[in-house]
């Protein structure tokens, strides 16, 4: 779904030079999140709110991104089943990319670490989701998704460990070569 011209204000196209733009954007996030929760059972509303959030999310990175994460978690908790998967994919991407930053030897690569600023917000959102899930099917879905996430994090950690080990071997070999010259 393409956002209408009225969402341009939220996306920030017309607010870049406005002195109160941060407050306007913060209020827009709160209102959209509230609409997403209140109208969770209305067809396409959660998907539309999700699409609007993802158009703005981390473009550029701001403190408002954490509020969007919280609003998405609220929609998940309210039962927005049509966006369970996209929310989970976004949260997984954020968590994995943030963990890669922790293990990366190159912390300067901005594209790979663009979500580090919302890592804590996602952790908090996941905790809130786990605390507030009521339906047994939703509990099992969340448990399954968390297990998948932990496995993926483990695999990413293993890859990072292998990269670090290779880098250490290269340094040791270079050092030994320099000693024998």
PDB file of N, CA and C in Angstrom, residues 43-139:
ATOM      1  N   UNK A  43     -10.382  -4.359   8.999  1.00  0.00           N
ATOM      2  CA  UNK A  43      -9.549  -4.848   7.901  1.00  0.00           C
ATOM      3  C   UNK A  43      -8.619  -3.747   7.374  1.00  0.00           C
ATOM      4  N   UNK A  44      -7.381  -4.090   7.197  1.00  0.00           N
ATOM      5  CA  UNK A  44      -6.321  -3.258   6.613  1.00  0.00           C
ATOM      6  C   UNK A  44      -5.813  -2.123   7.500  1.00  0.00           C
ATOM      7  N   UNK A  45      -6.446  -1.805   8.598  1.00  0.00           N
ATOM      8  CA  UNK A  45      -5.962  -0.699   9.437  1.00  0.00           C
ATOM      9  C   UNK A  45      -4.595  -1.028  10.034  1.00  0.00           C
ATOM     10  N   UNK A  46      -4.408  -2.194  10.676  1.00  0.00           N
ATOM     11  CA  UNK A  46      -3.072  -2.487  11.210  1.00  0.00           C
ATOM     12  C   UNK A  46      -1.996  -2.506  10.118  1.00  0.00           C
ATOM     13  N   UNK A  47      -2.330  -3.045   8.958  1.00  0.00           N
ATOM     14  CA  UNK A  47      -1.363  -3.091   7.859  1.00  0.00           C
ATOM     15  C   UNK A  47      -1.009  -1.685   7.385  1.00  0.00           C
ATOM     16  N   UNK A  48      -1.994  -0.817   7.298  1.00  0.00           N
ATOM     17  CA  UNK A  48      -1.754   0.561   6.879  1.00  0.00           C
ATOM     18  C   UNK A  48      -0.864   1.291   7.886  1.00  0.00           C
ATOM     19  N   UNK A  49      -1.145   1.131   9.167  1.00  0.00           N
ATOM     20  CA  UNK A  49      -0.318   1.763  10.204  1.00  0.00           C
ATOM     21  C   UNK A  49       1.105   1.212  10.132  1.00  0.00           C
ATOM     22  N   UNK A  50       1.236  -0.096   9.983  1.00  0.00           N
ATOM     23  CA  UNK A  50       2.561  -0.712   9.858  1.00  0.00           C
ATOM     24  C   UNK A  50       3.310  -0.121   8.660  1.00  0.00           C
ATOM     25  N   UNK A  51       2.631  -0.011   7.521  1.00  0.00           N
ATOM     26  CA  UNK A  51       3.271   0.534   6.318  1.00  0.00           C
ATOM     27  C   UNK A  51       3.735   1.972   6.525  1.00  0.00           C
ATOM     28  N   UNK A  52       2.914   2.767   7.175  1.00  0.00           N
ATOM     29  CA  UNK A  52       3.297   4.162   7.434  1.00  0.00           C
ATOM     30  C   UNK A  52       4.514   4.210   8.351  1.00  0.00           C
ATOM     31  N   UNK A  53       4.510   3.384   9.393  1.00  0.00           N
ATOM     32  CA  UNK A  53       5.661   3.352  10.303  1.00  0.00           C
ATOM     33  C   UNK A  53       6.930   2.926   9.566  1.00  0.00           C
ATOM     34  N   UNK A  54       6.838   1.895   8.735  1.00  0.00           N
ATOM     35  CA  UNK A  54       8.049   1.407   8.075  1.00  0.00           C
ATOM     36  C   UNK A  54       8.565   2.380   7.020  1.00  0.00           C
ATOM     37  N   UNK A  55       7.695   3.247   6.484  1.00  0.00           N
ATOM     38  CA  UNK A  55       8.178   4.280   5.563  1.00  0.00           C
ATOM     39  C   UNK A  55       9.087   5.270   6.286  1.00  0.00           C
ATOM     40  N   UNK A  56       8.815   5.523   7.530  1.00  0.00           N
ATOM     41  CA  UNK A  56       9.543   6.526   8.302  1.00  0.00           C
ATOM     42  C   UNK A  56      10.655   5.924   9.156  1.00  0.00           C
ATOM     43  N   UNK A  57      10.544   4.650   9.483  1.00  0.00           N
ATOM     44  CA  UNK A  57      11.422   4.000  10.447  1.00  0.00           C
ATOM     45  C   UNK A  57      12.880   4.057   9.998  1.00  0.00           C
ATOM     46  N   UNK A  58      13.731   4.638  10.838  1.00  0.00           N
ATOM     47  CA  UNK A  58      15.182   4.734  10.623  1.00  0.00           C
ATOM     48  C   UNK A  58      15.554   5.491   9.352  1.00  0.00           C
ATOM     49  N   UNK A  59      14.716   6.387   8.907  1.00  0.00           N
ATOM     50  CA  UNK A  59      15.005   7.176   7.710  1.00  0.00           C
ATOM     51  C   UNK A  59      14.779   8.638   8.020  1.00  0.00           C
ATOM     52  N   UNK A  60      15.654   9.332   8.649  1.00  0.00           N
ATOM     53  CA  UNK A  60      16.899   8.914   9.295  1.00  0.00           C
ATOM     54  C   UNK A  60      16.623   8.368  10.698  1.00  0.00           C
ATOM     55  N   UNK A  61      17.653   7.830  11.303  1.00  0.00           N
ATOM     56  CA  UNK A  61      17.492   7.293  12.650  1.00  0.00           C
ATOM     57  C   UNK A  61      17.233   8.432  13.628  1.00  0.00           C
ATOM     58  N   UNK A  62      16.215   8.241  14.464  1.00  0.00           N
ATOM     59  CA  UNK A  62      15.883   9.233  15.494  1.00  0.00           C
ATOM     60  C   UNK A  62      15.400   8.502  16.735  1.00  0.00           C
ATOM     61  N   UNK A  63      15.230   9.248  17.800  1.00  0.00           N
ATOM     62  CA  UNK A  63      14.691   8.663  19.030  1.00  0.00           C
ATOM     63  C   UNK A  63      13.232   8.262  18.852  1.00  0.00           C
ATOM     64  N   UNK A  64      12.570   8.782  17.837  1.00  0.00           N
ATOM     65  CA  UNK A  64      11.173   8.441  17.579  1.00  0.00           C
ATOM     66  C   UNK A  64      11.016   7.003  17.086  1.00  0.00           C
ATOM     67  N   UNK A  65      12.087   6.411  16.576  1.00  0.00           N
ATOM     68  CA  UNK A  65      12.021   5.026  16.110  1.00  0.00           C
ATOM     69  C   UNK A  65      11.649   4.079  17.249  1.00  0.00           C
ATOM     70  N   UNK A  66      12.139   4.349  18.438  1.00  0.00           N
ATOM     71  CA  UNK A  66      11.792   3.527  19.597  1.00  0.00           C
ATOM     72  C   UNK A  66      10.309   3.592  19.916  1.00  0.00           C
ATOM     73  N   UNK A  67       9.709   4.759  19.711  1.00  0.00           N
ATOM     74  CA  UNK A  67       8.263   4.883  19.934  1.00  0.00           C
ATOM     75  C   UNK A  67       7.479   4.072  18.908  1.00  0.00           C
ATOM     76  N   UNK A  68       7.989   4.018  17.681  1.00  0.00           N
ATOM     77  CA  UNK A  68       7.322   3.200  16.664  1.00  0.00           C
ATOM     78  C   UNK A  68       7.399   1.725  17.033  1.00  0.00           C
ATOM     79  N   UNK A  69       8.538   1.295  17.536  1.00  0.00           N
ATOM     80  CA  UNK A  69       8.687  -0.090  17.980  1.00  0.00           C
ATOM     81  C   UNK A  69       7.671  -0.390  19.080  1.00  0.00           C
ATOM     82  N   UNK A  70       7.544   0.506  20.032  1.00  0.00           N
ATOM     83  CA  UNK A  70       6.587   0.325  21.122  1.00  0.00           C
ATOM     84  C   UNK A  70       5.151   0.268  20.595  1.00  0.00           C
ATOM     85  N   UNK A  71       4.820   1.140  19.647  1.00  0.00           N
ATOM     86  CA  UNK A  71       3.472   1.143  19.071  1.00  0.00           C
ATOM     87  C   UNK A  71       3.192  -0.156  18.322  1.00  0.00           C
ATOM     88  N   UNK A  72       4.186  -0.675  17.612  1.00  0.00           N
ATOM     89  CA  UNK A  72       4.006  -1.949  16.907  1.00  0.00           C
ATOM     90  C   UNK A  72       3.798  -3.090  17.903  1.00  0.00           C
ATOM     91  N   UNK A  73       4.539  -3.063  19.005  1.00  0.00           N
ATOM     92  CA  UNK A  73       4.348  -4.085  20.039  1.00  0.00           C
ATOM     93  C   UNK A  73       2.943  -3.988  20.625  1.00  0.00           C
ATOM     94  N   UNK A  74       2.464  -2.777  20.844  1.00  0.00           N
ATOM     95  CA  UNK A  74       1.098  -2.603  21.356  1.00  0.00           C
ATOM     96  C   UNK A  74       0.072  -3.185  20.393  1.00  0.00           C
ATOM     97  N   UNK A  75       0.293  -3.000  19.104  1.00  0.00           N
ATOM     98  CA  UNK A  75      -0.630  -3.560  18.115  1.00  0.00           C
ATOM     99  C   UNK A  75      -0.580  -5.086  18.141  1.00  0.00           C
ATOM    100  N   UNK A  76       0.615  -5.647  18.293  1.00  0.00           N
ATOM    101  CA  UNK A  76       0.758  -7.097  18.372  1.00  0.00           C
ATOM    102  C   UNK A  76       0.014  -7.615  19.597  1.00  0.00           C
ATOM    103  N   UNK A  77       0.208  -6.956  20.724  1.00  0.00           N
ATOM    104  CA  UNK A  77      -0.447  -7.360  21.971  1.00  0.00           C
ATOM    105  C   UNK A  77      -1.960  -7.267  21.830  1.00  0.00           C
ATOM    106  N   UNK A  78      -2.439  -6.242  21.114  1.00  0.00           N
ATOM    107  CA  UNK A  78      -3.883  -6.056  20.925  1.00  0.00           C
ATOM    108  C   UNK A  78      -4.482  -7.101  19.991  1.00  0.00           C
ATOM    109  N   UNK A  79      -3.617  -7.834  19.273  1.00  0.00           N
ATOM    110  CA  UNK A  79      -4.111  -8.916  18.426  1.00  0.00           C
ATOM    111  C   UNK A  79      -4.147  -8.608  16.947  1.00  0.00           C
ATOM    112  N   UNK A  80      -3.273  -7.763  16.470  1.00  0.00           N
ATOM    113  CA  UNK A  80      -3.223  -7.423  15.040  1.00  0.00           C
ATOM    114  C   UNK A  80      -2.578  -8.569  14.271  1.00  0.00           C
ATOM    115  N   UNK A  81      -3.323  -9.648  14.110  1.00  0.00           N
ATOM    116  CA  UNK A  81      -2.773 -10.867  13.523  1.00  0.00           C
ATOM    117  C   UNK A  81      -2.261 -10.689  12.097  1.00  0.00           C
ATOM    118  N   UNK A  82      -2.863  -9.791  11.335  1.00  0.00           N
ATOM    119  CA  UNK A  82      -2.437  -9.630   9.949  1.00  0.00           C
ATOM    120  C   UNK A  82      -1.020  -9.059   9.835  1.00  0.00           C
ATOM    121  N   UNK A  83      -0.509  -8.479  10.913  1.00  0.00           N
ATOM    122  CA  UNK A  83       0.861  -7.947  10.852  1.00  0.00           C
ATOM    123  C   UNK A  83       1.797  -8.635  11.845  1.00  0.00           C
ATOM    124  N   UNK A  84       1.406  -9.770  12.381  1.00  0.00           N
ATOM    125  CA  UNK A  84       2.304 -10.510  13.277  1.00  0.00           C
ATOM    126  C   UNK A  84       3.631 -10.786  12.582  1.00  0.00           C
ATOM    127  N   UNK A  85       3.558 -11.348  11.380  1.00  0.00           N
ATOM    128  CA  UNK A  85       4.781 -11.746  10.686  1.00  0.00           C
ATOM    129  C   UNK A  85       5.663 -10.542  10.330  1.00  0.00           C
ATOM    130  N   UNK A  86       5.114  -9.470   9.722  1.00  0.00           N
ATOM    131  CA  UNK A  86       5.995  -8.332   9.421  1.00  0.00           C
ATOM    132  C   UNK A  86       6.611  -7.686  10.669  1.00  0.00           C
ATOM    133  N   UNK A  87       5.843  -7.622  11.751  1.00  0.00           N
ATOM    134  CA  UNK A  87       6.402  -7.082  12.998  1.00  0.00           C
ATOM    135  C   UNK A  87       7.548  -7.967  13.460  1.00  0.00           C
ATOM    136  N   UNK A  88       7.316  -9.260  13.450  1.00  0.00           N
ATOM    137  CA  UNK A  88       8.348 -10.173  13.912  1.00  0.00           C
ATOM    138  C   UNK A  88       9.586 -10.099  13.038  1.00  0.00           C
ATOM    139  N   UNK A  89       9.401 -10.020  11.711  1.00  0.00           N
ATOM    140  CA  UNK A  89      10.550  -9.917  10.811  1.00  0.00           C
ATOM    141  C   UNK A  89      11.353  -8.641  11.080  1.00  0.00           C
ATOM    142  N   UNK A  90      10.670  -7.539  11.323  1.00  0.00           N
ATOM    143  CA  UNK A  90      11.353  -6.283  11.641  1.00  0.00           C
ATOM    144  C   UNK A  90      12.116  -6.400  12.957  1.00  0.00           C
ATOM    145  N   UNK A  91      11.474  -6.933  13.985  1.00  0.00           N
ATOM    146  CA  UNK A  91      12.129  -7.074  15.286  1.00  0.00           C
ATOM    147  C   UNK A  91      13.324  -8.029  15.199  1.00  0.00           C
ATOM    148  N   UNK A  92      13.189  -9.092  14.423  1.00  0.00           N
ATOM    149  CA  UNK A  92      14.295 -10.037  14.245  1.00  0.00           C
ATOM    150  C   UNK A  92      15.460  -9.358  13.538  1.00  0.00           C
ATOM    151  N   UNK A  93      15.156  -8.622  12.483  1.00  0.00           N
ATOM    152  CA  UNK A  93      16.202  -7.918  11.740  1.00  0.00           C
ATOM    153  C   UNK A  93      16.948  -6.944  12.648  1.00  0.00           C
ATOM    154  N   UNK A  94      16.205  -6.204  13.443  1.00  0.00           N
ATOM    155  CA  UNK A  94      16.821  -5.242  14.366  1.00  0.00           C
ATOM    156  C   UNK A  94      17.711  -5.963  15.375  1.00  0.00           C
ATOM    157  N   UNK A  95      17.208  -7.041  15.960  1.00  0.00           N
ATOM    158  CA  UNK A  95      17.957  -7.774  16.982  1.00  0.00           C
ATOM    159  C   UNK A  95      19.228  -8.383  16.407  1.00  0.00           C
ATOM    160  N   UNK A  96      19.123  -9.015  15.241  1.00  0.00           N
ATOM    161  CA  UNK A  96      20.287  -9.666  14.635  1.00  0.00           C
ATOM    162  C   UNK A  96      21.325  -8.631  14.207  1.00  0.00           C
ATOM    163  N   UNK A  97      20.875  -7.554  13.552  1.00  0.00           N
ATOM    164  CA  UNK A  97      21.835  -6.530  13.133  1.00  0.00           C
ATOM    165  C   UNK A  97      22.506  -5.860  14.329  1.00  0.00           C
ATOM    166  N   UNK A  98      21.758  -5.662  15.396  1.00  0.00           N
ATOM    167  CA  UNK A  98      22.343  -5.059  16.597  1.00  0.00           C
ATOM    168  C   UNK A  98      23.354  -5.994  17.240  1.00  0.00           C
ATOM    169  N   UNK A  99      23.062  -7.283  17.245  1.00  0.00           N
ATOM    170  CA  UNK A  99      24.014  -8.231  17.825  1.00  0.00           C
ATOM    171  C   UNK A  99      25.253  -8.335  16.953  1.00  0.00           C
ATOM    172  N   UNK A 100      25.093  -8.223  15.645  1.00  0.00           N
ATOM    173  CA  UNK A 100      26.257  -8.236  14.759  1.00  0.00           C
ATOM    174  C   UNK A 100      27.182  -7.071  15.065  1.00  0.00           C
ATOM    175  N   UNK A 101      26.604  -5.940  15.426  1.00  0.00           N
ATOM    176  CA  UNK A 101      27.420  -4.781  15.778  1.00  0.00           C
ATOM    177  C   UNK A 101      28.261  -5.082  17.015  1.00  0.00           C
ATOM    178  N   UNK A 102      27.667  -5.777  17.968  1.00  0.00           N
ATOM    179  CA  UNK A 102      28.386  -6.090  19.200  1.00  0.00           C
ATOM    180  C   UNK A 102      29.586  -6.989  18.936  1.00  0.00           C
ATOM    181  N   UNK A 103      29.472  -7.851  17.909  1.00  0.00           N
ATOM    182  CA  UNK A 103      30.556  -8.789  17.624  1.00  0.00           C
ATOM    183  C   UNK A 103      31.443  -8.349  16.474  1.00  0.00           C
ATOM    184  N   UNK A 104      31.112  -7.254  15.842  1.00  0.00           N
ATOM    185  CA  UNK A 104      31.830  -6.828  14.655  1.00  0.00           C
ATOM    186  C   UNK A 104      33.159  -6.184  15.016  1.00  0.00           C
ATOM    187  N   UNK A 105      34.160  -6.464  14.206  1.00  0.00           N
ATOM    188  CA  UNK A 105      35.445  -5.798  14.396  1.00  0.00           C
ATOM    189  C   UNK A 105      35.450  -4.451  13.685  1.00  0.00           C
ATOM    190  N   UNK A 106      34.462  -4.234  12.793  1.00  0.00           N
ATOM    191  CA  UNK A 106      34.347  -2.971  12.065  1.00  0.00           C
ATOM    192  C   UNK A 106      33.085  -2.254  12.501  1.00  0.00           C
ATOM    193  N   UNK A 107      33.180  -1.477  13.563  1.00  0.00           N
ATOM    194  CA  UNK A 107      32.014  -0.771  14.110  1.00  0.00           C
ATOM    195  C   UNK A 107      31.656   0.467  13.305  1.00  0.00           C
ATOM    196  N   UNK A 108      32.439   0.762  12.267  1.00  0.00           N
ATOM    197  CA  UNK A 108      32.171   1.972  11.491  1.00  0.00           C
ATOM    198  C   UNK A 108      31.182   1.758  10.360  1.00  0.00           C
ATOM    199  N   UNK A 109      30.874   0.526  10.029  1.00  0.00           N
ATOM    200  CA  UNK A 109      29.960   0.232   8.927  1.00  0.00           C
ATOM    201  C   UNK A 109      28.534   0.607   9.302  1.00  0.00           C
ATOM    202  N   UNK A 110      28.108   1.800   8.895  1.00  0.00           N
ATOM    203  CA  UNK A 110      26.813   2.351   9.293  1.00  0.00           C
ATOM    204  C   UNK A 110      25.628   1.594   8.753  1.00  0.00           C
ATOM    205  N   UNK A 111      25.718   1.070   7.517  1.00  0.00           N
ATOM    206  CA  UNK A 111      24.558   0.410   6.925  1.00  0.00           C
ATOM    207  C   UNK A 111      24.200  -0.864   7.679  1.00  0.00           C
ATOM    208  N   UNK A 112      25.191  -1.554   8.169  1.00  0.00           N
ATOM    209  CA  UNK A 112      24.932  -2.799   8.874  1.00  0.00           C
ATOM    210  C   UNK A 112      24.450  -2.559  10.302  1.00  0.00           C
ATOM    211  N   UNK A 113      24.643  -1.371  10.829  1.00  0.00           N
ATOM    212  CA  UNK A 113      24.324  -1.095  12.225  1.00  0.00           C
ATOM    213  C   UNK A 113      23.279   0.007  12.377  1.00  0.00           C
ATOM    214  N   UNK A 114      22.438   0.151  11.395  1.00  0.00           N
ATOM    215  CA  UNK A 114      21.490   1.269  11.421  1.00  0.00           C
ATOM    216  C   UNK A 114      20.398   1.112  12.465  1.00  0.00           C
ATOM    217  N   UNK A 115      20.261  -0.079  13.058  1.00  0.00           N
ATOM    218  CA  UNK A 115      19.201  -0.314  14.027  1.00  0.00           C
ATOM    219  C   UNK A 115      19.696  -0.378  15.466  1.00  0.00           C
ATOM    220  N   UNK A 116      20.966  -0.133  15.701  1.00  0.00           N
ATOM    221  CA  UNK A 116      21.506  -0.247  17.057  1.00  0.00           C
ATOM    222  C   UNK A 116      20.788   0.676  18.037  1.00  0.00           C
ATOM    223  N   UNK A 117      20.315   1.805  17.572  1.00  0.00           N
ATOM    224  CA  UNK A 117      19.662   2.780  18.453  1.00  0.00           C
ATOM    225  C   UNK A 117      18.302   2.308  18.963  1.00  0.00           C
ATOM    226  N   UNK A 118      17.721   1.262  18.365  1.00  0.00           N
ATOM    227  CA  UNK A 118      16.417   0.760  18.822  1.00  0.00           C
ATOM    228  C   UNK A 118      16.506  -0.654  19.396  1.00  0.00           C
ATOM    229  N   UNK A 119      17.705  -1.137  19.586  1.00  0.00           N
ATOM    230  CA  UNK A 119      17.886  -2.485  20.120  1.00  0.00           C
ATOM    231  C   UNK A 119      17.213  -2.656  21.479  1.00  0.00           C
ATOM    232  N   UNK A 120      17.427  -1.713  22.378  1.00  0.00           N
ATOM    233  CA  UNK A 120      16.809  -1.794  23.704  1.00  0.00           C
ATOM    234  C   UNK A 120      15.285  -1.685  23.605  1.00  0.00           C
ATOM    235  N   UNK A 121      14.794  -0.841  22.710  1.00  0.00           N
ATOM    236  CA  UNK A 121      13.344  -0.704  22.526  1.00  0.00           C
ATOM    237  C   UNK A 121      12.734  -2.019  22.056  1.00  0.00           C
ATOM    238  N   UNK A 122      13.432  -2.736  21.184  1.00  0.00           N
ATOM    239  CA  UNK A 122      12.932  -4.036  20.722  1.00  0.00           C
ATOM    240  C   UNK A 122      12.969  -5.047  21.858  1.00  0.00           C
ATOM    241  N   UNK A 123      14.048  -5.064  22.632  1.00  0.00           N
ATOM    242  CA  UNK A 123      14.119  -5.972  23.784  1.00  0.00           C
ATOM    243  C   UNK A 123      12.965  -5.715  24.747  1.00  0.00           C
ATOM    244  N   UNK A 124      12.701  -4.451  25.016  1.00  0.00           N
ATOM    245  CA  UNK A 124      11.594  -4.080  25.904  1.00  0.00           C
ATOM    246  C   UNK A 124      10.257  -4.485  25.300  1.00  0.00           C
ATOM    247  N   UNK A 125      10.099  -4.274  24.002  1.00  0.00           N
ATOM    248  CA  UNK A 125       8.849  -4.645  23.325  1.00  0.00           C
ATOM    249  C   UNK A 125       8.627  -6.153  23.388  1.00  0.00           C
ATOM    250  N   UNK A 126       9.681  -6.923  23.160  1.00  0.00           N
ATOM    251  CA  UNK A 126       9.554  -8.385  23.225  1.00  0.00           C
ATOM    252  C   UNK A 126       9.176  -8.834  24.634  1.00  0.00           C
ATOM    253  N   UNK A 127       9.766  -8.209  25.632  1.00  0.00           N
ATOM    254  CA  UNK A 127       9.423  -8.546  27.020  1.00  0.00           C
ATOM    255  C   UNK A 127       7.960  -8.217  27.308  1.00  0.00           C
ATOM    256  N   UNK A 128       7.509  -7.054  26.847  1.00  0.00           N
ATOM    257  CA  UNK A 128       6.100  -6.678  27.048  1.00  0.00           C
ATOM    258  C   UNK A 128       5.162  -7.632  26.314  1.00  0.00           C
ATOM    259  N   UNK A 129       5.550  -8.032  25.117  1.00  0.00           N
ATOM    260  CA  UNK A 129       4.732  -8.969  24.351  1.00  0.00           C
ATOM    261  C   UNK A 129       4.612 -10.294  25.104  1.00  0.00           C
ATOM    262  N   UNK A 130       5.729 -10.766  25.643  1.00  0.00           N
ATOM    263  CA  UNK A 130       5.716 -12.027  26.388  1.00  0.00           C
ATOM    264  C   UNK A 130       4.873 -11.913  27.655  1.00  0.00           C
ATOM    265  N   UNK A 131       4.943 -10.780  28.330  1.00  0.00           N
ATOM    266  CA  UNK A 131       4.162 -10.582  29.561  1.00  0.00           C
ATOM    267  C   UNK A 131       2.666 -10.504  29.301  1.00  0.00           C
ATOM    268  N   UNK A 132       2.282  -9.957  28.160  1.00  0.00           N
ATOM    269  CA  UNK A 132       0.880  -9.657  27.910  1.00  0.00           C
ATOM    270  C   UNK A 132       0.160 -10.639  27.000  1.00  0.00           C
ATOM    271  N   UNK A 133       0.861 -11.612  26.470  1.00  0.00           N
ATOM    272  CA  UNK A 133       0.190 -12.573  25.591  1.00  0.00           C
ATOM    273  C   UNK A 133      -0.756 -13.438  26.431  1.00  0.00           C
ATOM    274  N   UNK A 134      -1.977 -13.616  25.942  1.00  0.00           N
ATOM    275  CA  UNK A 134      -2.999 -14.328  26.703  1.00  0.00           C
ATOM    276  C   UNK A 134      -3.418 -15.611  25.995  1.00  0.00           C
ATOM    277  N   UNK A 135      -3.690 -15.504  24.714  1.00  0.00           N
ATOM    278  CA  UNK A 135      -4.176 -16.626  23.924  1.00  0.00           C
ATOM    279  C   UNK A 135      -3.107 -17.723  23.826  1.00  0.00           C
ATOM    280  N   UNK A 136      -3.512 -18.973  24.013  1.00  0.00           N
ATOM    281  CA  UNK A 136      -2.557 -20.093  23.986  1.00  0.00           C
ATOM    282  C   UNK A 136      -1.848 -20.202  22.640  1.00  0.00           C
ATOM    283  N   UNK A 137      -2.591 -20.003  21.567  1.00  0.00           N
ATOM    284  CA  UNK A 137      -1.980 -20.077  20.239  1.00  0.00           C
ATOM    285  C   UNK A 137      -0.934 -18.970  20.071  1.00  0.00           C
ATOM    286  N   UNK A 138      -1.250 -17.776  20.565  1.00  0.00           N
ATOM    287  CA  UNK A 138      -0.297 -16.668  20.500  1.00  0.00           C
ATOM    288  C   UNK A 138       0.930 -16.939  21.368  1.00  0.00           C
ATOM    289  N   UNK A 139       0.727 -17.580  22.514  1.00  0.00           N
ATOM    290  CA  UNK A 139       1.863 -17.942  23.374  1.00  0.00           C
ATOM    291  C   UNK A 139       2.800 -18.893  22.643  1.00  0.00           C
TER     292      UNK A 139
END
